[in-house]
Structure formats: C-alpha cells, structure tokens
XYZ file of C-alpha atoms in Angstrom:
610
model
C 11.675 41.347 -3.464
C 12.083 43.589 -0.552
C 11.215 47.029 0.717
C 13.551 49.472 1.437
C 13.322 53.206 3.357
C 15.420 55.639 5.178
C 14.328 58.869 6.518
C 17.121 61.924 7.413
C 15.719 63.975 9.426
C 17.560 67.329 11.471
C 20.256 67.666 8.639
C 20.521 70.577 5.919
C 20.415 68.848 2.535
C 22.921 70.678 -0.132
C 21.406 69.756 -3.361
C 23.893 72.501 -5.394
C 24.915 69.364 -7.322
C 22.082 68.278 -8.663
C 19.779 69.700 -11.408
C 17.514 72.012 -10.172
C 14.157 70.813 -8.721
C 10.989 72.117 -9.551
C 9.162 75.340 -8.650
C 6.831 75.415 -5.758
C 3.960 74.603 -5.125
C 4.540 71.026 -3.364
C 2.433 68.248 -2.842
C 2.244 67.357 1.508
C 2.080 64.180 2.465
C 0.817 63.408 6.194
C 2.153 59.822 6.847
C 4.134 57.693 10.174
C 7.016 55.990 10.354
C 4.695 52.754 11.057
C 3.169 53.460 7.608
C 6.588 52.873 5.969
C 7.578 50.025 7.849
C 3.407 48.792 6.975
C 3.675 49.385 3.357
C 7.369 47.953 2.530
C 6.186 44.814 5.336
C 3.788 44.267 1.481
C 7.145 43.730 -0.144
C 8.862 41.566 2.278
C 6.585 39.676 4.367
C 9.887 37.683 5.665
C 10.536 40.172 8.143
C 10.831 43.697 8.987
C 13.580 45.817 10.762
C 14.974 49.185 11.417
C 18.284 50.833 12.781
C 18.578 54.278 13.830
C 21.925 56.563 14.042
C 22.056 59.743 15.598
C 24.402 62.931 14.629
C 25.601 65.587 16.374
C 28.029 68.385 16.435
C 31.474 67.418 18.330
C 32.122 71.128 19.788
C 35.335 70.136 20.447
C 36.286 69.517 17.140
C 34.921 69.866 13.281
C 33.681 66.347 12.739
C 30.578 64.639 13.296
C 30.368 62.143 15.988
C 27.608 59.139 15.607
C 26.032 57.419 18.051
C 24.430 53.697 17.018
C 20.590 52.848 18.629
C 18.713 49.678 18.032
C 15.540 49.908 17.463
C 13.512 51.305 20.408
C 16.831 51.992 22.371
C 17.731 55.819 23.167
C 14.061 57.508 22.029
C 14.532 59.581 25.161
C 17.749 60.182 25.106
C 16.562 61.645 21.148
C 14.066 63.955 22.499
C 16.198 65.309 25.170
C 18.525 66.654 22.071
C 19.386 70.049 20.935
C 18.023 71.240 17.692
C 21.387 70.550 16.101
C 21.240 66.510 16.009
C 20.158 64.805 13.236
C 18.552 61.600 12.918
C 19.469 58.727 10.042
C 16.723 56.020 10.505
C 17.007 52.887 8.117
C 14.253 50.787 7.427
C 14.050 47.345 5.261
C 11.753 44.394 4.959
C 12.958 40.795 3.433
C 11.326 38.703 1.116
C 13.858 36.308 0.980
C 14.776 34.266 -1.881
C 18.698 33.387 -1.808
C 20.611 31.758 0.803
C 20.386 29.104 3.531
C 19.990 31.166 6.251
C 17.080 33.677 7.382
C 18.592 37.466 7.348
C 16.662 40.457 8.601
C 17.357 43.828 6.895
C 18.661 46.406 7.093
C 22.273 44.235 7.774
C 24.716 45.845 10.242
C 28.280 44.344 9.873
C 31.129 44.723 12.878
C 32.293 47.822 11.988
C 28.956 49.536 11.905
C 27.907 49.757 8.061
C 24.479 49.370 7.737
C 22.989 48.039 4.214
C 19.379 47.653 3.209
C 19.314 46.007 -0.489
C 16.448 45.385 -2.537
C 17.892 43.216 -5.683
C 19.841 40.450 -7.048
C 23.454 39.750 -8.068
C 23.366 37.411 -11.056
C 26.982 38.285 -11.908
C 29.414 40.701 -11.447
C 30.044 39.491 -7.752
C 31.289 36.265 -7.113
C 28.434 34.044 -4.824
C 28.588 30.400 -4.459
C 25.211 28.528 -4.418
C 24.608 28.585 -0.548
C 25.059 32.477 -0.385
C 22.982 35.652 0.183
C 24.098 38.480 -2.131
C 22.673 41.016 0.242
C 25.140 39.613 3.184
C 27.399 39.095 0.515
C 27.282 42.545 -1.235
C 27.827 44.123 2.629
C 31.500 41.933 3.035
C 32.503 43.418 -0.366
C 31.682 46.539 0.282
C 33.130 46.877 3.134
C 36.463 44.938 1.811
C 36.741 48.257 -0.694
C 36.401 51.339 1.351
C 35.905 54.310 -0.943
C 35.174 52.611 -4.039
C 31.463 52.227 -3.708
C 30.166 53.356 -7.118
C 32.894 50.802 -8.411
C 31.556 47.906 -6.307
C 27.744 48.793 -7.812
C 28.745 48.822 -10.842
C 30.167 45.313 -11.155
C 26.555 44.007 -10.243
C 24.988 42.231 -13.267
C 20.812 42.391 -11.706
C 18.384 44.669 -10.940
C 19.021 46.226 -7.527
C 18.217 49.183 -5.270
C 20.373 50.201 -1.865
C 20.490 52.398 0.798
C 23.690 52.150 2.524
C 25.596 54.185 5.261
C 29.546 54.142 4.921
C 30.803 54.115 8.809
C 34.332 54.726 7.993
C 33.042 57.956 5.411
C 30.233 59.401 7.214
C 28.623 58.848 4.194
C 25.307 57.733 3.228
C 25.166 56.203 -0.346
C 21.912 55.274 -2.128
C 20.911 54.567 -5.711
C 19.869 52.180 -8.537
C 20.886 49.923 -11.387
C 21.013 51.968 -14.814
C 17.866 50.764 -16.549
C 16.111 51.151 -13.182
C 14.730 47.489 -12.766
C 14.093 48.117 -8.860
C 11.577 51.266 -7.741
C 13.428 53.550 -5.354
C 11.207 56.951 -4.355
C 12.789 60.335 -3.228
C 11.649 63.258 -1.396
C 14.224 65.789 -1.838
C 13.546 68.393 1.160
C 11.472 71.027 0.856
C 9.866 74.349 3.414
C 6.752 72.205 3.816
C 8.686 69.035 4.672
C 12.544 69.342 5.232
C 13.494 66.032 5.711
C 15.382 63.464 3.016
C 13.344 60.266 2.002
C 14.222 57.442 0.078
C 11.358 54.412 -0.069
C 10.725 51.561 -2.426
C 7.118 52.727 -2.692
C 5.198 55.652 -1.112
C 2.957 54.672 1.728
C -0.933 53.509 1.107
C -2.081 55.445 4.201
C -0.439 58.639 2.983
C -2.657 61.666 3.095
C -2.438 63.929 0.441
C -2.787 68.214 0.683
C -2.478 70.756 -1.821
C -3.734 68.426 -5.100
C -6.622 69.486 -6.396
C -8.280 69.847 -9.915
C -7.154 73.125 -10.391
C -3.280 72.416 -9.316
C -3.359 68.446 -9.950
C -1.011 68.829 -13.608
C 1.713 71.955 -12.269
C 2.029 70.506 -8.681
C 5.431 69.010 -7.749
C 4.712 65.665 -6.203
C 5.987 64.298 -2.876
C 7.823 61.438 -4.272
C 9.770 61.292 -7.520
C 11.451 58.135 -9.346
C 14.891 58.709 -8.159
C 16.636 59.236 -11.487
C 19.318 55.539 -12.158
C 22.609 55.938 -11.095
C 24.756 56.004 -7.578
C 24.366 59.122 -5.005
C 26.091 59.922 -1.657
C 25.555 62.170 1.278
C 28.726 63.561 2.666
C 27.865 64.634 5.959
C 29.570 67.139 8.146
C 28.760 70.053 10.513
C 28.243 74.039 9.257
C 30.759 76.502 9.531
C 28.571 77.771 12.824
C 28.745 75.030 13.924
C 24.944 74.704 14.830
C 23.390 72.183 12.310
C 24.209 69.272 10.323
C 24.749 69.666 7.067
C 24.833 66.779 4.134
C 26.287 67.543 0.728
C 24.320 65.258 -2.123
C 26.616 64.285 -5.397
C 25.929 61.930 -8.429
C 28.608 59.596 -9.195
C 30.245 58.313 -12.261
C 29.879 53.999 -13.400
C 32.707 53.003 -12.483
C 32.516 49.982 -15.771
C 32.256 51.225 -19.395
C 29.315 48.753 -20.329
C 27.017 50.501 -18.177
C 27.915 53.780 -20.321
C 27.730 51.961 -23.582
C 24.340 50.821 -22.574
C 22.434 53.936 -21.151
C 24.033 55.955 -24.186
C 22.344 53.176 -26.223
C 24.123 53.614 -29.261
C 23.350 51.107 -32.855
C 26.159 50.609 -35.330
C 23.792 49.269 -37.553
C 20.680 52.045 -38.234
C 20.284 52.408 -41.490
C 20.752 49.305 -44.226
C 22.903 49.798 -47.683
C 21.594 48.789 -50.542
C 23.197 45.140 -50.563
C 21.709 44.919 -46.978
C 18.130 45.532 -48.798
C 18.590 42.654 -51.224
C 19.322 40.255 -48.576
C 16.610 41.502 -46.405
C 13.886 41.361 -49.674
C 15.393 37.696 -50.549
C 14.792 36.914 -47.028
C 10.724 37.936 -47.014
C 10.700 35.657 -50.601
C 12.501 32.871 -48.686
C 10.079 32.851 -45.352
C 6.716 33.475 -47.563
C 7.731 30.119 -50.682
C 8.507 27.754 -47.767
C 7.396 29.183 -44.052
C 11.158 28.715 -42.945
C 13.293 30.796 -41.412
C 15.213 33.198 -43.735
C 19.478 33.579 -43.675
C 18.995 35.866 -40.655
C 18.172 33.197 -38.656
C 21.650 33.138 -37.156
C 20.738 36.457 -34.975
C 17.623 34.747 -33.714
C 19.544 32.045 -32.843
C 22.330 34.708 -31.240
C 18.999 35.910 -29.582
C 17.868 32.975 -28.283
C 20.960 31.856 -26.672
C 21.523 34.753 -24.949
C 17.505 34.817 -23.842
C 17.309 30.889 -22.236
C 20.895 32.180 -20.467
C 18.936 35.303 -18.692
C 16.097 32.953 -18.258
C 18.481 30.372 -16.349
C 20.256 32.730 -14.145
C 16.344 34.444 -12.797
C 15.103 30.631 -12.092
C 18.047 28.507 -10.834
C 16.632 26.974 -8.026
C 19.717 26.026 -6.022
C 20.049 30.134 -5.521
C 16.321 30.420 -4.534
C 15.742 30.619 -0.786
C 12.682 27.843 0.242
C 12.751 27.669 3.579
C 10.189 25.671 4.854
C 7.641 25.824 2.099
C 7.434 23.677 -0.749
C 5.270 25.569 -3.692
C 5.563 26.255 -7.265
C 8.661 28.329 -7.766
C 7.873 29.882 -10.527
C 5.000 31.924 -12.531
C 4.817 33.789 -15.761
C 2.712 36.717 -16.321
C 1.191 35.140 -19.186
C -0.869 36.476 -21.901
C -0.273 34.064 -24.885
C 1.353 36.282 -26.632
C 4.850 36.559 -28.211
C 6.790 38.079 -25.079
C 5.028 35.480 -22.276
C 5.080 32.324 -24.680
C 8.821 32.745 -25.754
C 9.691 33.288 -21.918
C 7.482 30.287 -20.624
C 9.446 27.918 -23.651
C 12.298 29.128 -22.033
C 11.807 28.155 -18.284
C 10.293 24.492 -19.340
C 14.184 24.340 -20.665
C 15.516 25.817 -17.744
C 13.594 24.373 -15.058
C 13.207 20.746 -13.630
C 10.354 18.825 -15.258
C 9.238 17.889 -11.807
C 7.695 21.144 -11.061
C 4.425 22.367 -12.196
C 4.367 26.335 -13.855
C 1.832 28.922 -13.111
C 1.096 30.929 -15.784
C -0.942 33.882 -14.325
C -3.708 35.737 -16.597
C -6.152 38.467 -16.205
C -9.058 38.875 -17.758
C -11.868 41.647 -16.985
C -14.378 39.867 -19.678
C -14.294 35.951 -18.563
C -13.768 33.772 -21.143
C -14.011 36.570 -23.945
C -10.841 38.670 -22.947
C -8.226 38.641 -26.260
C -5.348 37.301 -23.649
C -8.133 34.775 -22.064
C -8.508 33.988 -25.500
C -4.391 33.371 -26.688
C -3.853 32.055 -23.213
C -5.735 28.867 -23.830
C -4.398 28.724 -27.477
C -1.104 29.089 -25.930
C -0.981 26.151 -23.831
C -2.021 24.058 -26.131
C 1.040 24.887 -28.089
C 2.937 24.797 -25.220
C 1.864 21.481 -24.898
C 3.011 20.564 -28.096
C 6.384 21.452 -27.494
C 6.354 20.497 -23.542
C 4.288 17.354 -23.133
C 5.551 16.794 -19.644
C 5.380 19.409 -17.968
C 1.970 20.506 -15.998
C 0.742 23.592 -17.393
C -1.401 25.832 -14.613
C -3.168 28.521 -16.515
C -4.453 30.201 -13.706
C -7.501 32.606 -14.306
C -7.537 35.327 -12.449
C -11.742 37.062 -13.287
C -12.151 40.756 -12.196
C -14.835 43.099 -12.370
C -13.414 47.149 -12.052
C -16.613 47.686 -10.411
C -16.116 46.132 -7.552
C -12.042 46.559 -7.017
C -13.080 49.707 -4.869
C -10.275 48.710 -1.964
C -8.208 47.331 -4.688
C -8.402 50.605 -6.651
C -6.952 52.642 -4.087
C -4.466 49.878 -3.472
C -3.291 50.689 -6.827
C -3.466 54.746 -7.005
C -1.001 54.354 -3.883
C 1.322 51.992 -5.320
C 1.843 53.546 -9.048
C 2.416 56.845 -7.461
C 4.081 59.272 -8.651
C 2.504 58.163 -11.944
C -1.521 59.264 -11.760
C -2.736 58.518 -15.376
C -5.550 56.471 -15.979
C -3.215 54.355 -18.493
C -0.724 53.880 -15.288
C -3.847 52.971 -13.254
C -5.546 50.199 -15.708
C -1.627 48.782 -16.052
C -1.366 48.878 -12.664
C -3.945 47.260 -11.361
C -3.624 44.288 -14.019
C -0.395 43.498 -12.926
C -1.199 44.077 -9.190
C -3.963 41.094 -9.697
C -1.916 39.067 -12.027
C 1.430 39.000 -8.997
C -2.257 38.315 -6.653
C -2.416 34.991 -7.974
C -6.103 34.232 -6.788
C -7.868 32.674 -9.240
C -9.383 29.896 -10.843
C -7.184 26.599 -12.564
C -9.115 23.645 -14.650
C -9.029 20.545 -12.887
C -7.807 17.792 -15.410
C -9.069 14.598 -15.623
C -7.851 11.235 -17.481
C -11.164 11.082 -19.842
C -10.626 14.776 -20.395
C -11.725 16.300 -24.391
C -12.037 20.219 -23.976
C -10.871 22.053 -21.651
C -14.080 23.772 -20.740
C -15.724 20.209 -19.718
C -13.543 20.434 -16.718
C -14.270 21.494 -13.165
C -12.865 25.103 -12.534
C -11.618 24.991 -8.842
C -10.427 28.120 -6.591
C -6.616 28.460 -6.757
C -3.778 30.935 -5.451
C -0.102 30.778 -6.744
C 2.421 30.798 -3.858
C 5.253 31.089 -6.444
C 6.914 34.331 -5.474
C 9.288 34.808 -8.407
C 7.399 36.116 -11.675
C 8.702 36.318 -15.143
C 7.496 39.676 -17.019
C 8.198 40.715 -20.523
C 9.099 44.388 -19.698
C 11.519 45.142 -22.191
C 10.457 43.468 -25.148
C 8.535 46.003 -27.057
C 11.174 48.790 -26.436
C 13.854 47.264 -27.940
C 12.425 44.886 -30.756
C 9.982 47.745 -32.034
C 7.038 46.375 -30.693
C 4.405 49.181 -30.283
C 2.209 51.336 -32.951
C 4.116 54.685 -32.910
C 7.255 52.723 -33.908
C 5.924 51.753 -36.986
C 4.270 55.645 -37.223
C 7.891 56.481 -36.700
C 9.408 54.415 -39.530
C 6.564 55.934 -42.324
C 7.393 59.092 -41.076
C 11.215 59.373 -40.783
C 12.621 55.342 -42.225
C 14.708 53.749 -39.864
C 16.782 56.882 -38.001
C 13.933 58.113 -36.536
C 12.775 54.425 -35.476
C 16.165 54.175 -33.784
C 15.823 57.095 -32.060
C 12.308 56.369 -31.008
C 13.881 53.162 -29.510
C 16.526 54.890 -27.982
C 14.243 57.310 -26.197
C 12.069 54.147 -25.318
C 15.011 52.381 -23.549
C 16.029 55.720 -21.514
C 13.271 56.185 -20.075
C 11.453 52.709 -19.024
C 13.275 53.645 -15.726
C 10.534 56.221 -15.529
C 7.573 55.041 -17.803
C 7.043 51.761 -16.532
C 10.084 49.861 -14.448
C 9.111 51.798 -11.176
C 5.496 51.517 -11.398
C 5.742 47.894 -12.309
C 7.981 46.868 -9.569
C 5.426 48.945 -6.737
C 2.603 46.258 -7.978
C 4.004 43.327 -8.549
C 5.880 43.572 -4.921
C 2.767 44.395 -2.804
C 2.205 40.723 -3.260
C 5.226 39.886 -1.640
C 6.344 38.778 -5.051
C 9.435 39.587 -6.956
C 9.121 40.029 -10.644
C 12.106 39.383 -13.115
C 12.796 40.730 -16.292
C 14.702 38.686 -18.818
C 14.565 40.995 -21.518
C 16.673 43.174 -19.478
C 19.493 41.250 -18.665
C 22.459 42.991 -19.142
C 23.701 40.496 -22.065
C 20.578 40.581 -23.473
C 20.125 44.557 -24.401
C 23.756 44.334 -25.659
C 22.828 41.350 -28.171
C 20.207 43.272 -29.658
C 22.182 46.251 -29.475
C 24.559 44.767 -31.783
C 21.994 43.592 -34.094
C 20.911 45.902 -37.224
C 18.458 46.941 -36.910
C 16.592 46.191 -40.491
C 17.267 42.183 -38.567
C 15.077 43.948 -35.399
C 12.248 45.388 -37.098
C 10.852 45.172 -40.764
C 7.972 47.493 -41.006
C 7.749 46.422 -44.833
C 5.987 43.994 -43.738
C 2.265 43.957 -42.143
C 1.699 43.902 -38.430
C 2.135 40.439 -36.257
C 5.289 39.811 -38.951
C 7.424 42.807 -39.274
C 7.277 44.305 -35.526
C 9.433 42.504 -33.223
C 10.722 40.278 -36.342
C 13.794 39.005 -34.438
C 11.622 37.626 -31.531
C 9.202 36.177 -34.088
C 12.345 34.049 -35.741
C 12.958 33.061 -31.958
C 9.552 31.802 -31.181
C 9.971 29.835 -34.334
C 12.904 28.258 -32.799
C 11.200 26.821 -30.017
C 8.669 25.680 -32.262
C 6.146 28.176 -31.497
C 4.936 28.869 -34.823
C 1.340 29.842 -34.311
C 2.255 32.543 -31.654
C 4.729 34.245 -34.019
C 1.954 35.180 -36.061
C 0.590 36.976 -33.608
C -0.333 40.700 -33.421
C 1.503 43.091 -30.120
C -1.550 43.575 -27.793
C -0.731 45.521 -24.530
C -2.101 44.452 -21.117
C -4.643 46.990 -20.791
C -6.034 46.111 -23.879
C -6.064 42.200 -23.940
C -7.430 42.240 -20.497
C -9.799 44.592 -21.324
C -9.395 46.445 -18.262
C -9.028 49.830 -20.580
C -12.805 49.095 -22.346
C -14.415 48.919 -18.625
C -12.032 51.768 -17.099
C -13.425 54.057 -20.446
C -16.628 53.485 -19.849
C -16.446 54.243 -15.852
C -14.728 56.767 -15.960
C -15.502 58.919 -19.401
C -18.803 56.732 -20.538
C -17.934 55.059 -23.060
C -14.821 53.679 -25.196
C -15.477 57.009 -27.672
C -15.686 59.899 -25.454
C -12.461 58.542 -23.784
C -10.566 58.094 -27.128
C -11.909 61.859 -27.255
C -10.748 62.809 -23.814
C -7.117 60.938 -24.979
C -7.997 58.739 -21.918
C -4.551 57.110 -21.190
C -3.029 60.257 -20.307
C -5.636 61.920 -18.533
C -5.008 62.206 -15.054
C -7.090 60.686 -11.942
C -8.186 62.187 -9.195
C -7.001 60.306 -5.838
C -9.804 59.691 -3.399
C-alpha cells in the first residue's frame, strides 16, 4: 500500500465539465504540507518523497513553460514569483511490496513524467517476476503518449495515480472502476482555491464551519473522487495573467470495464423449468447433504476464486527486502467470506509458512466471531493439517481507544456515521495486528489450557472479504427485497450494491487498513471474479426460499462445501460490527443502551468530531 497526494496551487480550476458541485456552505480545513507527507508516511512507511513543478506564463508566447525543482531546491526563487505562477507539488510514500529493488515515489523518468501510484498490476500489463509495476506502469506510459486512459484501462488490480504528462502539460489522476484504492478530492472553492488529491485526509486537520446545526447540509472538504480517469489540461488565460487548468472525465478505453460498472445479469428472473430444477435441487441437498446439479457453478466459482487468491499472494512478486515475517494475514472472522478465503491461500501458499488470521473481539472470549474463529480453525485444521494456524486475538475495550478513536474519525472521513466509525475502527485494529496467539504445546487438549502470549503480525498483505455480500446477496434487506419485489428487485438491489461500494465502503476500508502500513486485498473483486458471478443466474446466487445461513450467498455456501468446509456453510451472514460487538458497546456509549440507539437508527446517525 502506499500514500499518494498532490496539491495545485496558483491555477484557475475549470470544472464546466463536470457535474455540478454542491451549494455552499463548505467545510475549512486548516492543515500543512508536513501533515500530508505525516499522514500518507502511515501508508508507506518505506519511504517518503516529493517533487515540485512550477508554471508560469511565457509572455512571449501562448504556452506554459515549466520549470522542474527537487525537493527543497528553488523555495526562494517561488516566493520571489508573480501572482501568475502556479505551483504542482507531488507527494507519495512507498510501502513496497513488488520488485527487487527499493523505489521512492513519486518516480520521475528522463523525460520529466512524474508518477505517484498506489496499486497493483495483476494483469493487463505484462511484468516478469523481478519487476515493479509502479516503475513498470511509468515506461508504458510513457511508451504511449496520448493514450493514457487506454493504458489504465488494461490494468487488471486495484490502483490509484496521480500522474503529470510532460510532453501534454497535462496532469492525469484517477481510479480503478470499482474503486478498490481511496483517492480524496478537494475541488477548489472561495474559502480554499487550491486542487487536492490525497489517499486519505490528514489526522491533524482542523476542522471550521461543522457544527450541530450545519453538520448534515455542509459540503465536506474531501470527497471520494468518483472511479474513472481525469486530466488537467493546463494552459494560460486569454489575459494572459493566470494559469488556468481545464478538468475532463475520460472514457475506458476496454469494453469489460463498461460491461462491469453497467453491471448487467442475463439471467434475473428463472422460467418455470428453471424452478423445477432449482426445487429438485433443495430435495437433492436436504435427502443426502450433497451438493445439488448446480454444483458445476460453484465449482466455476471456485476456480475462478483460488485464481484471484493466487495472483494477491504469489510470493515471488512480493517485495521482502530484508525481513523475513509471515507474508500473509486474513481478516478472519470464521465465517463464510474469511474461511473460504483462508482454504484458499493454504492452496495457494507454501506449506512452510505460518498464516495469521487476525480477529477482533470487544467481548473476550464471548464475541460471536471470537466464538466461529476458534470453531473455524479447527475445521481448518481438518482440511489443512500442516499448516500452522495463528489465530491472533486482538481484545479491545471502546472505552479506552480515546487516541485510537480519533485515529479513526480522521481516517474514514468523508464518511462520519457511527456505523462507518464502529467498521472503521474494527478493521483499523484488525490491519494493527497486536494481540494475543495460544502458545501450543505437544501434550496440548483444549485450546484454552494453553499459555496466551503477546503477539503482533508483521504480515503486511491482508486478505478481506469486501465484495462478498454485494454480489452473492448476503445482507438482510436483500432478502426484504426479494419478499417485496421477487428476484428483479433483488437484482437491482445488487446492482445498486456493486455501484456504489466505491463510495459505501472501498474508500473507507482502504484509509484503515493502510494506516498500518498494510495493504489489504480483495479477492472477491478481481476482475474475473465479478464477471463469473455476473454470468451466473441468479436463482444459482441467491435462494431466499430457503431460511437464512442456506439460501443467502447459496453459491459461496456450495463453494465452502468444496473445500470441505461443511460446518461453516451453515453459517448465518454476521457483519463486523456486530460479531465483534463493537456496535453493542458503541450503542451504549454513545445513545445508552442497545434500544434507544435502535430508536435513534444508530448506524446512520452522524458523530460529532472532537
């Protein structure tokens, strides 16, 4: 994971193209340059560097001409500068994990592009084993000129980028369609002119203007820049006395990414033969606790699943360096997302390496995910005898995460629920990795007879089940859906679901899991993977005929029987808030008790930042 930032500052931002922003008043935020570079340092603890590039008016012509500063070179020449010059200054932190060689970010190539990345190129772009995608995405993107949207869209991985064109004057920024990497925007405004872009806003901001009264009409600082590619065309006003930059959204330049954002099923509704086969099915699963004749899209699934699972672990791609640590963790609940995905990487990765499957709990031992964790691995177990299982328990009290509280409200903005909050913070502890393991021992019987000792994870790539739910029908008001309108309305439930994780939940996700310096991965949404379900009817998804931990998420619950998993496939959806129990203790904090919250429609109430 790494941190990305630029900040355009002394140029007149034309956003004509765009949709129209919202209506005063604006949120200020008081914050320093240092605070950027502090904040995104979270991300990347590798390194951290900046490049600066200065415009101004050429009076002799109608062109912009651009001079090139390292950092800390020509700051005085900058304030001895007419009013006219504008200032481009790039910002990027590493938290390297492809490659042989250390790279520090943001990359400058020979002919004075300038890229800071934040993702990963699992396909699309051809890399051999030894290579950095960042260094490599620069060389092809500088081999193709003009043709930057098309380059972006060839990338199979979650990425982010900032990047200034040399040769164009152009500044291009943006990110992947299902927006699997957070990238911030401040378009300019009277209280604060300048452009921002920033992987996450920064924890010593100061907030004015947001108070109780104002707190739910206010238009925030930072956004979630919207998915897709941008540029800034830059040039000089007809006066010839400012800069000016022109802002325009750009096409995909590949079909799939279309077919995928438009999110489209062939197969909504079943025909009556369809509803035969799917009520022979239910007999055949409930007389013999097999797998019905739809099996063969599990399997479809499944394939498909260990293939995204391979390409996010494959250590020959993952930069070491001098460390040798557990690669590899799994947010891990014991439930049906976390235990298909840890089946997955014992197949995928080298039986030499131990796995550290991460869980919160706010209630000790008597947390529901506590609870399916340890019921988990000893399925697991069943199923992976040789590998080393570290279920790493990671105890919190809210009422003493004061500093990490904060922490939190600063990373999940622009989101300020109390829902966001309690997901938030679970996640930012779970990427933490400071907890407690059970020491094993040869004469071992339970588990609790053994010694807990202290323990942090050092792996810094985590597996997450983001994805899941949305497209296998996995939470309440799908089902609510289905009663109320069959299976249309459940598709378009779905469909909403999918086009708008970008804004729901991939941004705020990203924000905490990277403060760790820690990159999470999200194997439900590979590329291949939303376009195997896709294809899928979607009776073969979902079967809401049947009762809950069996019909929701049906097609996942085949796969888990696949691996074996066969108690976990029984199991009910439970969301993070809820199995950690973080939501009981934030209800009765902050509202008094479970019932007044449920009352107050907790979730979406919003917080008030400190």
């Amino acid at each position: 994971m790494c941190g990305i930032a630029v900040i355009v500052s002394g140029v007149r931002i034309e956003l004509s193209t765009l949709q129209s922003l919202s209506e005063p008043p604006f949120e200020r935020l008081q914050f320093s340059v240092e605070d950027v570079k502090s904040v995104l340092g979270q991300r990347g603890p590798d390194n951290v560097g900046e490049k600066k590039i200065h415009l101004r008016p050429n009076c002799a012509q109608e062109s912009v001409t651009l001079s090139v500063f390292e950092a800390g070179e020509g700051a005085c020449e900058l304030e001895n500068t007419t009013s006219s010059s504008g200032e481009l200054h790039f910002l990027g932190s590493t938290l390297q994990l492809r490659g042989t060689n250390p790279i520090v970010q943001p990359l400058v190539d020979s002919s004075g592009n300038i890229l800071a990345y934040n993702g990963e190129v699992f396909g699309g772009i051809e890399l051999n084993s030894y290579d950095n995608d960042t260094e490599v995405l620069l060389k092809t993107l500088e081999s193709v000129k003009s043709s930057v949207p098309d380059v972006l869209s060839m990338i199979k991985g979650p990425w982010a980028i900032i990047y200034w064109q040399e040769s164009s004057r152009t500044l291009w920024f943006g990110k992947d369609a299902f927006g699997r990497r957070s990238l911030l925007v401040h378009w300019p405004t009277v209280e604060d002119p300048r452009f921002l872009l920033s992987s996450v806003s920064p924890a010593s901001s100061v907030a004015h203007g947001l108070d109780a009264g104002n707190g739910n009409s206010i238009h925030r600082f930072w956004e979630e820049l919207p998915c897709g590619v941008y540029s800034i065309s830059f040039g000089v006003s007809e006066s010839g006395l400012c800069i000016r930059g022109e802002v325009t959204k750009h096409e995909w330049g590949n079909t799939m990414w279309k077919d995928l954002i438009e999110w489209e099923r062939n197969f909504v509704a079943p025909r009556p033969e369809d509803l035969s086969k799917l009520s022979f099915g239910r007999i055949q699963e409930e007389k013999d606790n097999a797998l019905s004749t739809s099996s063969v899209f599990a399997q479809t699934v499944l394939v498909v699943l260990k293939e995204s699972v391979r390409r996010r672990t494959s250590l020959h791609s993952i930069f070491q360096g001098e460390k040798e640590a557990v690669p590899v963790a799994v947010l891990f609940s014991g439930g049906l997302d976390s235990m298909i995905l840890t089946a997955l990487l014992d197949q995928c990765l080298d039986p030499k390496y131990e796995v550290d499957l991460l869980n919160v709990s706010f209630d000790g031992p008597n947390a529901p995910d506590r609870i399916s964790a340890k019921a988990g691995i000893k399925e697991l177990k069943k199923i992976a005898p040789l590998r080393r299982w570290k279920l790493v328990e990671i105890d919190a009290e809210l009422s003493k995460l004061t500093f990490e509280t904060k922490r939190v409200m600063s990373l999940i903005n622009p989101a300020d629920t109390y829902m966001d909050l309690n997901i938030g913070t679970a996640l930012w502890l779970a990427a933490c990795g400071d907890g407690w393991i059970h020491e094993e021992s040869e004469n071992q019987t339970v588990e609790e007879d053994n010694r807990r000792i202290k323990y942090k994870s050092e792996a810094r790539i985590l597996l997450v089940g983001a994805g899941a739910d949305e497209q296998c029908a996995g939470y309440g008001r799908h089902r609510t859906k289905y009663r109320n309108g069959s299976w249309v309305a459940l598709d378009q439930e779905m469909k909403l679901d999918m086009q708008r994780i970008w804004k729901r939940n991939l941004g705020r996700d990203d924000r905490c899991i990277a403060d760790n310096g820690k990159e999470g991965r999200f194997p439900f949404l590979d590329e291949d993977v939303i376009k195997t379900l896709l294809d899928i009817p979607l009776w073969e998804i979902a079967d809401f005929e049947q009762p809950s931990g069996k019909g929701d998420k049906k097609i996942l619950r085949q796969v888990a029987k696949l691996l074996g998993l066969h108690e976990v496939a029984k199991m009910p959806k439970r969301a993070i808030q809820f199995g950690s129990r973080i939501a009981r203790e934030s209800n009765r904090k902050n509202f008094g008790s479970n019932r007044a919250a449920n009352q107050a429609s907790a979730g979406s109430v919003r917080f008030q930042s400190p």
